[in-house]
Coordinates of N, CA, C and O in Angstrom, one line a residue:
Chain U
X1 N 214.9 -62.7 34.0 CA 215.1 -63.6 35.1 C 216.0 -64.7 34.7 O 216.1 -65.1 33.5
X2 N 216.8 -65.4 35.8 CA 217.7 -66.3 35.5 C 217.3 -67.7 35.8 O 216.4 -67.7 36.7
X3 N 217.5 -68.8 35.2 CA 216.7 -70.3 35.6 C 218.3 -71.1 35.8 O 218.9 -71.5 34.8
X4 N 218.6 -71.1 37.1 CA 220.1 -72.0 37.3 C 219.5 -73.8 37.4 O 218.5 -73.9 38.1
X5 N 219.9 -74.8 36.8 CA 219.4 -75.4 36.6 C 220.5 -76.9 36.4 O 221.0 -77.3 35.4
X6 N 220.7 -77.4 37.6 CA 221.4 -78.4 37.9 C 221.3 -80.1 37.6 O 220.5 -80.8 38.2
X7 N 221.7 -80.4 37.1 CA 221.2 -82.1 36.5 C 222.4 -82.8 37.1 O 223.6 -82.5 36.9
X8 N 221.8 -84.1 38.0 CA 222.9 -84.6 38.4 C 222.5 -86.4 38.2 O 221.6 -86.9 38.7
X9 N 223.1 -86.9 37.7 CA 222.9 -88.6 38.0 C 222.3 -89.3 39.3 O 223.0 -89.3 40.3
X10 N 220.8 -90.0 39.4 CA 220.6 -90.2 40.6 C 221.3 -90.8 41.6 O 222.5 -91.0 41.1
X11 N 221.3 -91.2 42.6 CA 222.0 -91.7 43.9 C 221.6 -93.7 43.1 O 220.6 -94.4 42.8
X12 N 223.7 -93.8 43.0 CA 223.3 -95.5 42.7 C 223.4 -95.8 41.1 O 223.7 -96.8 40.5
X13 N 223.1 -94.3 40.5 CA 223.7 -95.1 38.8 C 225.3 -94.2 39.1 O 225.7 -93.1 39.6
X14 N 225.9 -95.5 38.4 CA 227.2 -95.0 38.4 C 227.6 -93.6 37.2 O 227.4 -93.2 36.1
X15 N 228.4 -93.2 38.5 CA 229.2 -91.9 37.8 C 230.5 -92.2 37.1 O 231.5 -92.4 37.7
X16 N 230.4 -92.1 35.8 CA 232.1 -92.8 35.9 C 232.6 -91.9 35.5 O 233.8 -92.2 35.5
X17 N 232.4 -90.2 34.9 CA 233.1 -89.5 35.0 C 233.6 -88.9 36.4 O 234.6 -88.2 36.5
X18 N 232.9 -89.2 37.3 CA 233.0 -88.6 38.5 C 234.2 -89.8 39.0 O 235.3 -89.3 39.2
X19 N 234.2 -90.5 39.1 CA 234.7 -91.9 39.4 C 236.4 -91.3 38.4 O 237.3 -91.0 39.2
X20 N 236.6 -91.3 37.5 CA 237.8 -91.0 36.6 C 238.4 -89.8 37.0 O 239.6 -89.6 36.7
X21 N 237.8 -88.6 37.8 CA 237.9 -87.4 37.9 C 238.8 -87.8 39.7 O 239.9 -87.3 39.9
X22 N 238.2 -88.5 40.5 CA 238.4 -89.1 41.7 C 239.8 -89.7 41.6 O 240.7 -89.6 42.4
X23 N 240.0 -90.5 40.2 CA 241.0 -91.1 40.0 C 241.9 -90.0 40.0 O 242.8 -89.8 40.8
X24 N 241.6 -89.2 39.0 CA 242.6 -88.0 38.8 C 243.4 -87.7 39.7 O 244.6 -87.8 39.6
X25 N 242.5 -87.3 41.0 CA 242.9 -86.3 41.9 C 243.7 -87.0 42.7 O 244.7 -86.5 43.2
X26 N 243.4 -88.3 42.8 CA 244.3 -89.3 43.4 C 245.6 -89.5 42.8 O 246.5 -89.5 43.7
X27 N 245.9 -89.6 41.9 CA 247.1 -89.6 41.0 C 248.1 -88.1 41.2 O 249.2 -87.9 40.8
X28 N 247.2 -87.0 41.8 CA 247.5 -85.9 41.6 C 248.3 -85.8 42.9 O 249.2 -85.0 42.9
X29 N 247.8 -86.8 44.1 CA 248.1 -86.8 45.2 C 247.1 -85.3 46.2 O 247.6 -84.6 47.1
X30 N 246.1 -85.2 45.6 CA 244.8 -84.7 46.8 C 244.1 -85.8 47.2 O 243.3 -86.3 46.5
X31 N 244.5 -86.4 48.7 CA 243.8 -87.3 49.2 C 243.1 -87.5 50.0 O 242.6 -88.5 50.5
X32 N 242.9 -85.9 50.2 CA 241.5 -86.1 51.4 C 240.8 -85.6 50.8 O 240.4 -84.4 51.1
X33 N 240.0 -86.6 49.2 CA 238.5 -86.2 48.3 C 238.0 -88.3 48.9 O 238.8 -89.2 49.0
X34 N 236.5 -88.2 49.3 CA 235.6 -89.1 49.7 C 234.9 -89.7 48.3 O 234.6 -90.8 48.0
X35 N 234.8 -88.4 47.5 CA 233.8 -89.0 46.6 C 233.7 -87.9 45.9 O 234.0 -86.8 46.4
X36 N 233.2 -87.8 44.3 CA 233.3 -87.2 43.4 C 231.8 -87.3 42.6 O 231.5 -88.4 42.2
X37 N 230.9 -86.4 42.3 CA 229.8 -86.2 41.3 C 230.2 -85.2 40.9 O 230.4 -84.2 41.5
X38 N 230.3 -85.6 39.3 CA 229.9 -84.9 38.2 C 228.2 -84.3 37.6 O 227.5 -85.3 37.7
X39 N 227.5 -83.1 37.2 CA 227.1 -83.3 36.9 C 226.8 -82.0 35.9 O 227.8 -81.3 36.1
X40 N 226.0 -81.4 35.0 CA 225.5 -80.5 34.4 C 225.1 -79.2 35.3 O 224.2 -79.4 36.2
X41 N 225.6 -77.8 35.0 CA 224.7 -76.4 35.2 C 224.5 -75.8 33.8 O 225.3 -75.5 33.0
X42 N 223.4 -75.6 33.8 CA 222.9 -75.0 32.9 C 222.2 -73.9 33.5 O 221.5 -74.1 34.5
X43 N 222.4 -72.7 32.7 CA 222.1 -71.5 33.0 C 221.3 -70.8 31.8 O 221.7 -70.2 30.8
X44 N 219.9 -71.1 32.1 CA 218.7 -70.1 31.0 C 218.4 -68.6 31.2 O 217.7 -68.5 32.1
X45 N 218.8 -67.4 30.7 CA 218.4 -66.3 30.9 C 217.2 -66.2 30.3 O 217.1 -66.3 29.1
X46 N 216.0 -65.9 31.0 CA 214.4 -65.8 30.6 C 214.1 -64.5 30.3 O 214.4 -63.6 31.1
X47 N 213.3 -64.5 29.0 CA 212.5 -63.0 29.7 C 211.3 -63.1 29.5 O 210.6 -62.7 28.6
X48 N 211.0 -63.7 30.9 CA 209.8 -64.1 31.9 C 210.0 -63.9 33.2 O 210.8 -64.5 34.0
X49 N 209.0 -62.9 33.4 CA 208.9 -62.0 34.9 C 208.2 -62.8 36.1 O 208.3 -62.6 37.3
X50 N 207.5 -63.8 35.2 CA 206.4 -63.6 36.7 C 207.1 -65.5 37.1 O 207.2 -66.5 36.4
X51 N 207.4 -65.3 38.1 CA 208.3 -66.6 38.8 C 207.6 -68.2 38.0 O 208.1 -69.2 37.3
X52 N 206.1 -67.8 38.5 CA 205.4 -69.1 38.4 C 205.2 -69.8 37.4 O 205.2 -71.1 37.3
X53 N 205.2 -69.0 36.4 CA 205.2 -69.4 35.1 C 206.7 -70.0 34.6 O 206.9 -71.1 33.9
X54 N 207.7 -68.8 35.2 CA 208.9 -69.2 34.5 C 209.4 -70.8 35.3 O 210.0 -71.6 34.6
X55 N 209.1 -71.1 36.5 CA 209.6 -72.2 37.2 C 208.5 -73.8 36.4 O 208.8 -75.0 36.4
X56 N 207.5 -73.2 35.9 CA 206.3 -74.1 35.4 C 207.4 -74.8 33.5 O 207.6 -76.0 33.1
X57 N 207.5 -73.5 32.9 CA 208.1 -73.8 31.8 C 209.4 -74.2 31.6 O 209.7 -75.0 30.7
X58 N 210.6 -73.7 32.7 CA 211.8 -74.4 32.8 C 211.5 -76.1 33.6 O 212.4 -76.9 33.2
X59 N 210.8 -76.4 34.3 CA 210.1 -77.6 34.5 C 210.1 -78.7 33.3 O 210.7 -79.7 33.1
X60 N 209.0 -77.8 32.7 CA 208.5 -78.6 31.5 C 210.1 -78.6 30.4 O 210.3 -79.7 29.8
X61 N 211.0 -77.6 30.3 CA 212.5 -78.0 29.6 C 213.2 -79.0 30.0 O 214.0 -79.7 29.3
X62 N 213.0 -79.3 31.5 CA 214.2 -80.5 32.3 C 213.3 -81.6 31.6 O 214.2 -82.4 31.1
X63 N 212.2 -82.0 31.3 CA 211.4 -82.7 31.6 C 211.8 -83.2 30.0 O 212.4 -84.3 30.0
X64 N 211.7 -82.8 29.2 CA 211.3 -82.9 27.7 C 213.0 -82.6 27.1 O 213.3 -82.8 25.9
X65 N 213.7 -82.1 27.8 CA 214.9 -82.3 27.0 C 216.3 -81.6 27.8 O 217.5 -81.6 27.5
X66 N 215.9 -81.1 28.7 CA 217.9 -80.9 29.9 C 217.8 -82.3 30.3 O 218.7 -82.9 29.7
X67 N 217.0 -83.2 31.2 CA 217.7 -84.1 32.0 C 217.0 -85.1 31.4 O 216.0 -84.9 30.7
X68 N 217.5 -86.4 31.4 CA 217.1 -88.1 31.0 C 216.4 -88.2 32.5 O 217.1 -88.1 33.5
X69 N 215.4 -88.5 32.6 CA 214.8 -88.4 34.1 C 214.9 -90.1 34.3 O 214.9 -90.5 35.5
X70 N 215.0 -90.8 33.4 CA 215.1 -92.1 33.9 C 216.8 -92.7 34.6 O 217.0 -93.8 34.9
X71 N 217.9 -91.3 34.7 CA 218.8 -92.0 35.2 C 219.4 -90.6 35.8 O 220.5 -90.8 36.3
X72 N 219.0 -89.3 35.9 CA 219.2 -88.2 36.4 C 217.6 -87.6 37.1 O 216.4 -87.9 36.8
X73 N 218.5 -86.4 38.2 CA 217.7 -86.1 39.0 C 217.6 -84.3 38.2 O 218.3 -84.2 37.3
X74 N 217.0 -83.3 38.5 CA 217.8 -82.3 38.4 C 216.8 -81.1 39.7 O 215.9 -81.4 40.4
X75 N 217.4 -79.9 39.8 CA 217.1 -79.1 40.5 C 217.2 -77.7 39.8 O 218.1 -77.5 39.1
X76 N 216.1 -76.7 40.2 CA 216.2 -75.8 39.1 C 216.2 -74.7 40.7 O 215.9 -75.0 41.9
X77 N 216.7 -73.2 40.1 CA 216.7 -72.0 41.3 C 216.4 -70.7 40.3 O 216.8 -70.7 39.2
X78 N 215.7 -69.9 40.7 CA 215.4 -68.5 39.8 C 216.3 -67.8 40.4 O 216.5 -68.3 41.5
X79 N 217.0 -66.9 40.3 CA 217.4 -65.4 40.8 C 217.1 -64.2 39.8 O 217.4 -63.0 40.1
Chain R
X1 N 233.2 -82.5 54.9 CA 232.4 -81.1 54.4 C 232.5 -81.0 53.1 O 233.6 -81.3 52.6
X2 N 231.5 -80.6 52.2 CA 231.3 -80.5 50.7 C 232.0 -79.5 50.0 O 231.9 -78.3 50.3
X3 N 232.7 -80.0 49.0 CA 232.4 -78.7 48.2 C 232.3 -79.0 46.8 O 232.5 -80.0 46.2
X4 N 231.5 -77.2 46.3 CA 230.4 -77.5 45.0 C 231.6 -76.3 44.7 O 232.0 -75.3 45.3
X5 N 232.0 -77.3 43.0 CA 232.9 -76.4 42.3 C 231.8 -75.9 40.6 O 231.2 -76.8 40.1
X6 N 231.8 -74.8 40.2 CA 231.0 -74.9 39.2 C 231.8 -74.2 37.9 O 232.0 -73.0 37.8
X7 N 232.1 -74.9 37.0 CA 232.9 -74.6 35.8 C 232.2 -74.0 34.9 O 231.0 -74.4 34.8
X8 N 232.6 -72.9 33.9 CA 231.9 -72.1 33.2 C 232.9 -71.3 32.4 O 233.4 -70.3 32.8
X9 N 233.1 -72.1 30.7 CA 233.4 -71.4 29.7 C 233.5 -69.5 29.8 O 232.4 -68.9 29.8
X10 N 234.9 -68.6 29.8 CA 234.6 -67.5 30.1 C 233.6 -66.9 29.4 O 233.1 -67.6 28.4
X11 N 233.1 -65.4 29.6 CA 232.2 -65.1 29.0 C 232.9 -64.7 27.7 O 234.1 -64.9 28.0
X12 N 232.8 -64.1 26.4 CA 233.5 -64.2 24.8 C 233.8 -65.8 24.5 O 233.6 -66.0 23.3
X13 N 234.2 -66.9 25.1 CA 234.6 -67.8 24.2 C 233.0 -68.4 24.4 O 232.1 -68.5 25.3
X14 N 233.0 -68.9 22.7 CA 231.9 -69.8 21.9 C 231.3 -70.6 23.4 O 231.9 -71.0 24.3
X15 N 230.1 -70.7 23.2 CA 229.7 -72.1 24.5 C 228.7 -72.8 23.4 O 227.5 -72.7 23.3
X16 N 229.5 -73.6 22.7 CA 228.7 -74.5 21.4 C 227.6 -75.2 22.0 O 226.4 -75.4 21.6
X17 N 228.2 -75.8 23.0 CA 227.2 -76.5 23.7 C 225.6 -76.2 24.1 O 224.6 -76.7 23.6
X18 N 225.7 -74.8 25.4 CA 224.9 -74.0 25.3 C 224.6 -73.4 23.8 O 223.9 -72.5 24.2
X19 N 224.7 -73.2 22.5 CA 224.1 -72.7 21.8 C 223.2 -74.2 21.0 O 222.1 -74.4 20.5
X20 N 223.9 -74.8 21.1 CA 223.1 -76.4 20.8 C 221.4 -76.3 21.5 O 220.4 -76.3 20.9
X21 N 221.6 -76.4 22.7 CA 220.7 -76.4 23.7 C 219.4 -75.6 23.1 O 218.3 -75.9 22.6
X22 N 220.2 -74.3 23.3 CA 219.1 -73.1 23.0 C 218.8 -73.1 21.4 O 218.3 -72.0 21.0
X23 N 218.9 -74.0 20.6 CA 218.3 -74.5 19.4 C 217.3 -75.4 19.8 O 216.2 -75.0 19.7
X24 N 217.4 -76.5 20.2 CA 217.1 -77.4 20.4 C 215.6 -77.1 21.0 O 214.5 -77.6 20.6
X25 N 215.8 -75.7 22.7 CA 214.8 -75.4 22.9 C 213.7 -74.5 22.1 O 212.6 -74.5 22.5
X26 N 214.0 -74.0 21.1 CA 213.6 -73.2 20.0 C 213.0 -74.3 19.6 O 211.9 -74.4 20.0
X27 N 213.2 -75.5 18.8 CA 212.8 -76.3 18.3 C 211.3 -76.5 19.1 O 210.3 -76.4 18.5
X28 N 211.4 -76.7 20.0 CA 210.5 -77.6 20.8 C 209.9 -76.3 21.2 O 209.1 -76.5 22.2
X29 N 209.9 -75.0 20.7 CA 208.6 -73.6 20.9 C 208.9 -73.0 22.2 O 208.0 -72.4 22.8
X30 N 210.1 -73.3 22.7 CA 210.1 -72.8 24.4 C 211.0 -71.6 23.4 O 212.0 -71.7 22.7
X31 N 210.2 -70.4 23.7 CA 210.2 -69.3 22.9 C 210.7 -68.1 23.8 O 211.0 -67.1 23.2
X32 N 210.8 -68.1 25.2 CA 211.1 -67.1 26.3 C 212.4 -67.2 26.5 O 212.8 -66.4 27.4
X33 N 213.4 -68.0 25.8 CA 214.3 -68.4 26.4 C 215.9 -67.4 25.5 O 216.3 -67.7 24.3
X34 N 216.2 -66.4 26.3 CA 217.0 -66.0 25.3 C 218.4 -65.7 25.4 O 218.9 -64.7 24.8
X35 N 219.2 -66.7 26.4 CA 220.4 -67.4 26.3 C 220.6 -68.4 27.2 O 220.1 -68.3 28.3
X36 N 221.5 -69.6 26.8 CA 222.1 -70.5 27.8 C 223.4 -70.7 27.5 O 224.0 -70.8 26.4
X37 N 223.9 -70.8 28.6 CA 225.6 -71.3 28.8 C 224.9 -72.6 29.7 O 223.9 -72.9 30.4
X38 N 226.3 -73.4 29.3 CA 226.1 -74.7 30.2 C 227.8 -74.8 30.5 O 228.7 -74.5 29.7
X39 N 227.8 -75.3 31.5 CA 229.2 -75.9 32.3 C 228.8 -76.9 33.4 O 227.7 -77.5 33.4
X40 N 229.6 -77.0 34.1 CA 229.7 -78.6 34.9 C 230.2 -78.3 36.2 O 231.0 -77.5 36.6
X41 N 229.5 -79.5 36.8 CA 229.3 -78.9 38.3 C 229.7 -79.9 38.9 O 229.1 -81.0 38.8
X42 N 230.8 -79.6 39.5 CA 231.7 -81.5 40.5 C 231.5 -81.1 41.6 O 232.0 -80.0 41.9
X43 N 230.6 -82.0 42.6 CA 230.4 -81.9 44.2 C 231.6 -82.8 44.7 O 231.5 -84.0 44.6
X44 N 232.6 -82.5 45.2 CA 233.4 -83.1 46.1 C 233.1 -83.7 47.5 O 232.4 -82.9 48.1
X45 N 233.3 -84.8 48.3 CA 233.0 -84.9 49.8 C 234.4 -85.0 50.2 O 235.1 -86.0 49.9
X46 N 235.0 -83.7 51.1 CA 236.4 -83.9 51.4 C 235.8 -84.6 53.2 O 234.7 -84.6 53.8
X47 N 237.2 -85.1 53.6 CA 237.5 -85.5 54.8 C 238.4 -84.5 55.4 O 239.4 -85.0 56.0
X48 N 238.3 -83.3 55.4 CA 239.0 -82.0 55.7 C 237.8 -81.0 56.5 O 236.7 -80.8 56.2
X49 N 238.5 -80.7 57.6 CA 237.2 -80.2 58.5 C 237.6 -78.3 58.8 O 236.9 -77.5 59.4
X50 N 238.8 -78.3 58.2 CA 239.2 -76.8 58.6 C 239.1 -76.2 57.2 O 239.8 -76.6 56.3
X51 N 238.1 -75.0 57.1 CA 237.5 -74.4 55.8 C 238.4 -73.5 55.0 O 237.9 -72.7 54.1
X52 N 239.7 -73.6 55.4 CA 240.3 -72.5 55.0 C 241.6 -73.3 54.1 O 242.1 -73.0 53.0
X53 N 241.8 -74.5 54.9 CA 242.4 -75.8 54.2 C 241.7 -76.0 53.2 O 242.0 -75.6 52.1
X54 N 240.6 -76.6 53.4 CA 239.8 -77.2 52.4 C 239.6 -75.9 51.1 O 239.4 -76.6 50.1
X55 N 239.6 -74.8 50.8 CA 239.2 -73.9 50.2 C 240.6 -73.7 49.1 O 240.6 -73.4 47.9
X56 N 241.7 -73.9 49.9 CA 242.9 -74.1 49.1 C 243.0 -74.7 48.7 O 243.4 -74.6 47.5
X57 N 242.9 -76.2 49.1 CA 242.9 -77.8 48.2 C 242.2 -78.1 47.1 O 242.4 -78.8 46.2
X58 N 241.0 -77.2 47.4 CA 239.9 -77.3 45.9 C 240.6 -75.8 45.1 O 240.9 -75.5 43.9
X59 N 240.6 -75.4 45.7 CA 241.4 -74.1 44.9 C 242.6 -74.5 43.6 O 242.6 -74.0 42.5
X60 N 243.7 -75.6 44.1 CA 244.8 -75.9 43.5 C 244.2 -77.4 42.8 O 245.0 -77.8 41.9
X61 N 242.8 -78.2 43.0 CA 242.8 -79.2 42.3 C 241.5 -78.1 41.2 O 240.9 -78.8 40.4
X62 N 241.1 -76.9 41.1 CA 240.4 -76.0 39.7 C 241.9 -75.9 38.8 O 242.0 -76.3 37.6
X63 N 242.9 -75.3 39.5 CA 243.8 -75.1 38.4 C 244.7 -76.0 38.2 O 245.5 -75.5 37.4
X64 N 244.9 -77.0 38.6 CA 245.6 -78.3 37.8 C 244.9 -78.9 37.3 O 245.4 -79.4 36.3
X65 N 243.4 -79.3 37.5 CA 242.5 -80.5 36.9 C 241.4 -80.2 36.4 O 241.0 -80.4 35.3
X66 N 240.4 -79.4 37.7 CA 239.0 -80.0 37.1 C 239.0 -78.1 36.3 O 237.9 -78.1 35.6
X67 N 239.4 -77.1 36.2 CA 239.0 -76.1 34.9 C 240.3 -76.0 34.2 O 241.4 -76.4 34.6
X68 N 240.0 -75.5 33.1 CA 241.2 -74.9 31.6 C 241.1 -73.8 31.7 O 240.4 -73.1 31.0
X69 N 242.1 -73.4 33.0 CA 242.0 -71.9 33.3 C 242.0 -71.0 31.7 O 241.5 -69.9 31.8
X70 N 242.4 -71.4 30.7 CA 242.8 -70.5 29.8 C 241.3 -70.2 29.2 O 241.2 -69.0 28.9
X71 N 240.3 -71.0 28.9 CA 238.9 -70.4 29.0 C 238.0 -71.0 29.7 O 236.9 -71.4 29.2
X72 N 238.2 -71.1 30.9 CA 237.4 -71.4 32.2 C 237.0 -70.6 33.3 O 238.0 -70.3 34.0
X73 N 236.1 -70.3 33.5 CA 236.4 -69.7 35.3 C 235.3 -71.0 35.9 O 234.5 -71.7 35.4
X74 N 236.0 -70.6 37.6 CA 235.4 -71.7 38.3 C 235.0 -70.4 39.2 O 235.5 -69.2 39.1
X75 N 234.3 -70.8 40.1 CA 233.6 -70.8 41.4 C 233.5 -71.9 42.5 O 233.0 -72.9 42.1
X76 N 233.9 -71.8 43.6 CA 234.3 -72.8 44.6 C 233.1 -72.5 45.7 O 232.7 -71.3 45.5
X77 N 232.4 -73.1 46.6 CA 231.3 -73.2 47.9 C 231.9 -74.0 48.5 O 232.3 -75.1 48.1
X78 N 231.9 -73.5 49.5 CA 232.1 -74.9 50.6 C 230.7 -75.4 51.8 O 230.4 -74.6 52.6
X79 N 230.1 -76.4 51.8 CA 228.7 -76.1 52.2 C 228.9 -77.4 53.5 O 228.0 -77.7 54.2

């Protein structure tokens, strides 16, 4: 099983790679971008079959060491 | 209208990062886990409302800016 697993900076702490990346594109002359977030995919290949468990333990990884939960959000997907 | 661009080290070159990771989780006994790649995921908010435009503009800002086409692939959504 696959654990897609997205970390993004919450809404309101600043992005400043996202913010430098915005600059970029501006300088590049693409000017119809609004707004820019940067953030982490991480991609865990499990071999763990049964959903519940694997969404319970990839959980407990965001938790304990993929995301800083005090200034990111993250979102996880099985396929 | 959004778009989610998601960057990802091709498959053969090193993903140090992800191999960091997947130490790290070893460390900490998350024992099911038996590969990670990590790459980076820039959500764009364009002010472009025709999806075929918009698909090209993010198209030409992966290969000038945001991937290294030479070991990068990207993936583009428009959501």
């Amino acid at each position: 099983m696959k654990a897609i697993v997205n970390v993004f900076l919450k809404a309101g702490v600043l992005d400043s790679q996202g913010k430098a990346v915005h600059h970029a594109l501006d300088s590049l002359h693409f000017n119809g971008v609004e707004d820019v977030r940067v953030g982490k995919q991480i991609v865990l290949k499990l071999n763990e079959s049964d959903k519940e468990k694997a969404m319970a333990d990839v959980t407990k990884m965001c938790e304990e060491l993929l995301a800083n939960t005090v200034i990111e959000d993250y979102t996880i997907e099985l396929v």
